[in-house]
PDB file of C-alpha atoms in Angstrom:
ATOM      1  CA  MET A   1      62.222 112.158  52.650  1.00  0.00           C
ATOM      2  CA  ARG A   2      63.201 108.755  53.990  1.00  0.00           C
ATOM      3  CA  ASN A   3      63.713 107.051  57.316  1.00  0.00           C
ATOM      4  CA  VAL A   4      67.089 107.129  58.990  1.00  0.00           C
ATOM      5  CA  THR A   5      69.227 103.974  59.228  1.00  0.00           C
ATOM      6  CA  GLU A   6      72.336 102.947  61.141  1.00  0.00           C
ATOM      7  CA  SER A   7      74.572 103.577  58.135  1.00  0.00           C
ATOM      8  CA  ASP A   8      73.298 107.165  57.853  1.00  0.00           C
ATOM      9  CA  ILE A   9      74.308 107.883  61.453  1.00  0.00           C
ATOM     10  CA  VAL A  10      77.697 106.214  60.962  1.00  0.00           C
ATOM     11  CA  SER A  11      78.362 108.347  57.865  1.00  0.00           C
ATOM     12  CA  ILE A  12      77.552 111.547  59.816  1.00  0.00           C
ATOM     13  CA  LEU A  13      79.932 110.536  62.604  1.00  0.00           C
ATOM     14  CA  GLN A  14      82.658 109.746  60.042  1.00  0.00           C
ATOM     15  CA  GLU A  15      82.218 113.139  58.422  1.00  0.00           C
ATOM     16  CA  LYS A  16      81.722 115.390  61.484  1.00  0.00           C
ATOM     17  CA  GLY A  17      83.475 113.559  64.334  1.00  0.00           C
ATOM     18  CA  PRO A  18      82.091 113.185  67.881  1.00  0.00           C
ATOM     19  CA  LEU A  19      78.586 114.653  68.280  1.00  0.00           C
ATOM     20  CA  THR A  20      75.655 114.806  70.671  1.00  0.00           C
ATOM     21  CA  VAL A  21      72.234 113.373  69.824  1.00  0.00           C
ATOM     22  CA  ALA A  22      70.896 116.876  69.153  1.00  0.00           C
ATOM     23  CA  PHE A  23      73.519 117.614  66.503  1.00  0.00           C
ATOM     24  CA  ILE A  24      73.199 114.188  64.882  1.00  0.00           C
ATOM     25  CA  THR A  25      69.428 114.711  64.635  1.00  0.00           C
ATOM     26  CA  ARG A  26      69.906 118.204  63.214  1.00  0.00           C
ATOM     27  CA  PHE A  27      72.358 117.077  60.531  1.00  0.00           C
ATOM     28  CA  LEU A  28      70.062 114.189  59.547  1.00  0.00           C
ATOM     29  CA  CYS A  29      67.053 116.529  59.225  1.00  0.00           C
ATOM     30  CA  GLU A  30      69.131 118.923  57.101  1.00  0.00           C
ATOM     31  CA  ARG A  31      69.882 116.016  54.756  1.00  0.00           C
ATOM     32  CA  GLY A  32      66.177 115.293  54.377  1.00  0.00           C
ATOM     33  CA  PHE A  33      65.713 112.322  56.702  1.00  0.00           C
ATOM     34  CA  ILE A  34      62.587 111.752  58.768  1.00  0.00           C
ATOM     35  CA  CYS A  35      63.817 111.399  62.350  1.00  0.00           C
ATOM     36  CA  THR A  36      63.257 112.427  65.933  1.00  0.00           C
ATOM     37  CA  ARG A  37      65.737 112.643  68.780  1.00  0.00           C
ATOM     38  CA  GLN A  38      64.216 109.554  70.373  1.00  0.00           C
ATOM     39  CA  LYS A  39      64.628 107.500  67.192  1.00  0.00           C
ATOM     40  CA  VAL A  40      68.250 108.614  66.838  1.00  0.00           C
ATOM     41  CA  GLU A  41      68.906 107.677  70.491  1.00  0.00           C
ATOM     42  CA  ARG A  42      67.398 104.224  69.927  1.00  0.00           C
ATOM     43  CA  ILE A  43      69.598 103.601  66.879  1.00  0.00           C
ATOM     44  CA  LEU A  44      72.680 104.890  68.721  1.00  0.00           C
ATOM     45  CA  ARG A  45      71.980 102.527  71.641  1.00  0.00           C
ATOM     46  CA  SER A  46      71.931  99.577  69.248  1.00  0.00           C
ATOM     47  CA  LEU A  47      75.171 100.766  67.593  1.00  0.00           C
ATOM     48  CA  VAL A  48      76.843 101.048  71.015  1.00  0.00           C
ATOM     49  CA  GLY A  49      75.677  97.508  71.812  1.00  0.00           C
ATOM     50  CA  LYS A  50      77.244  96.254  68.576  1.00  0.00           C
ATOM     51  CA  GLY A  51      80.515  98.074  69.320  1.00  0.00           C
ATOM     52  CA  VAL A  52      80.366 100.288  66.235  1.00  0.00           C
ATOM     53  CA  VAL A  53      79.912 103.528  68.212  1.00  0.00           C
ATOM     54  CA  GLU A  54      81.074 104.488  71.698  1.00  0.00           C
ATOM     55  CA  ALA A  55      79.475 106.928  74.125  1.00  0.00           C
ATOM     56  CA  PHE A  56      81.436 109.315  76.365  1.00  0.00           C
ATOM     57  CA  TYR A  57      81.156 112.558  78.327  1.00  0.00           C
ATOM     58  CA  ILE A  58      83.253 115.720  77.810  1.00  0.00           C
ATOM     59  CA  ASN A  59      84.273 118.287  80.455  1.00  0.00           C
ATOM     60  CA  GLY A  60      81.946 117.009  83.145  1.00  0.00           C
ATOM     61  CA  ASN A  61      78.750 118.176  81.473  1.00  0.00           C
ATOM     62  CA  LYS A  62      75.906 115.699  81.402  1.00  0.00           C
ATOM     63  CA  ARG A  63      75.531 115.486  77.637  1.00  0.00           C
ATOM     64  CA  LYS A  64      76.510 112.184  76.149  1.00  0.00           C
ATOM     65  CA  HIS A  65      78.623 112.379  73.001  1.00  0.00           C
ATOM     66  CA  TYR A  66      79.009 109.634  70.436  1.00  0.00           C
ATOM     67  CA  ARG A  67      81.953 108.732  68.217  1.00  0.00           C
ATOM     68  CA  LEU A  68      82.975 105.808  66.052  1.00  0.00           C
ATOM     69  CA  ALA A  69      84.723 103.043  67.984  1.00  0.00           C
ATOM     70  CA  ARG A  70      88.368 102.617  67.213  1.00  0.00           C
TER      71      ARG A  70
END
């Protein structure tokens, strides 16, 4: 088991497409990473700040989704 990094999250988003924090965390745990939802959210916030990932909402629900910036 190892800690999650920005590149791990980017690779999941490349492979699976737009996802919520819960699904990103789940897929990372399935791959054997040590992570919590809070840690994933913190990394995603930094990726959004860098412009690598963008956050958006779908269908008016309050769950934020993340996808790679174009």
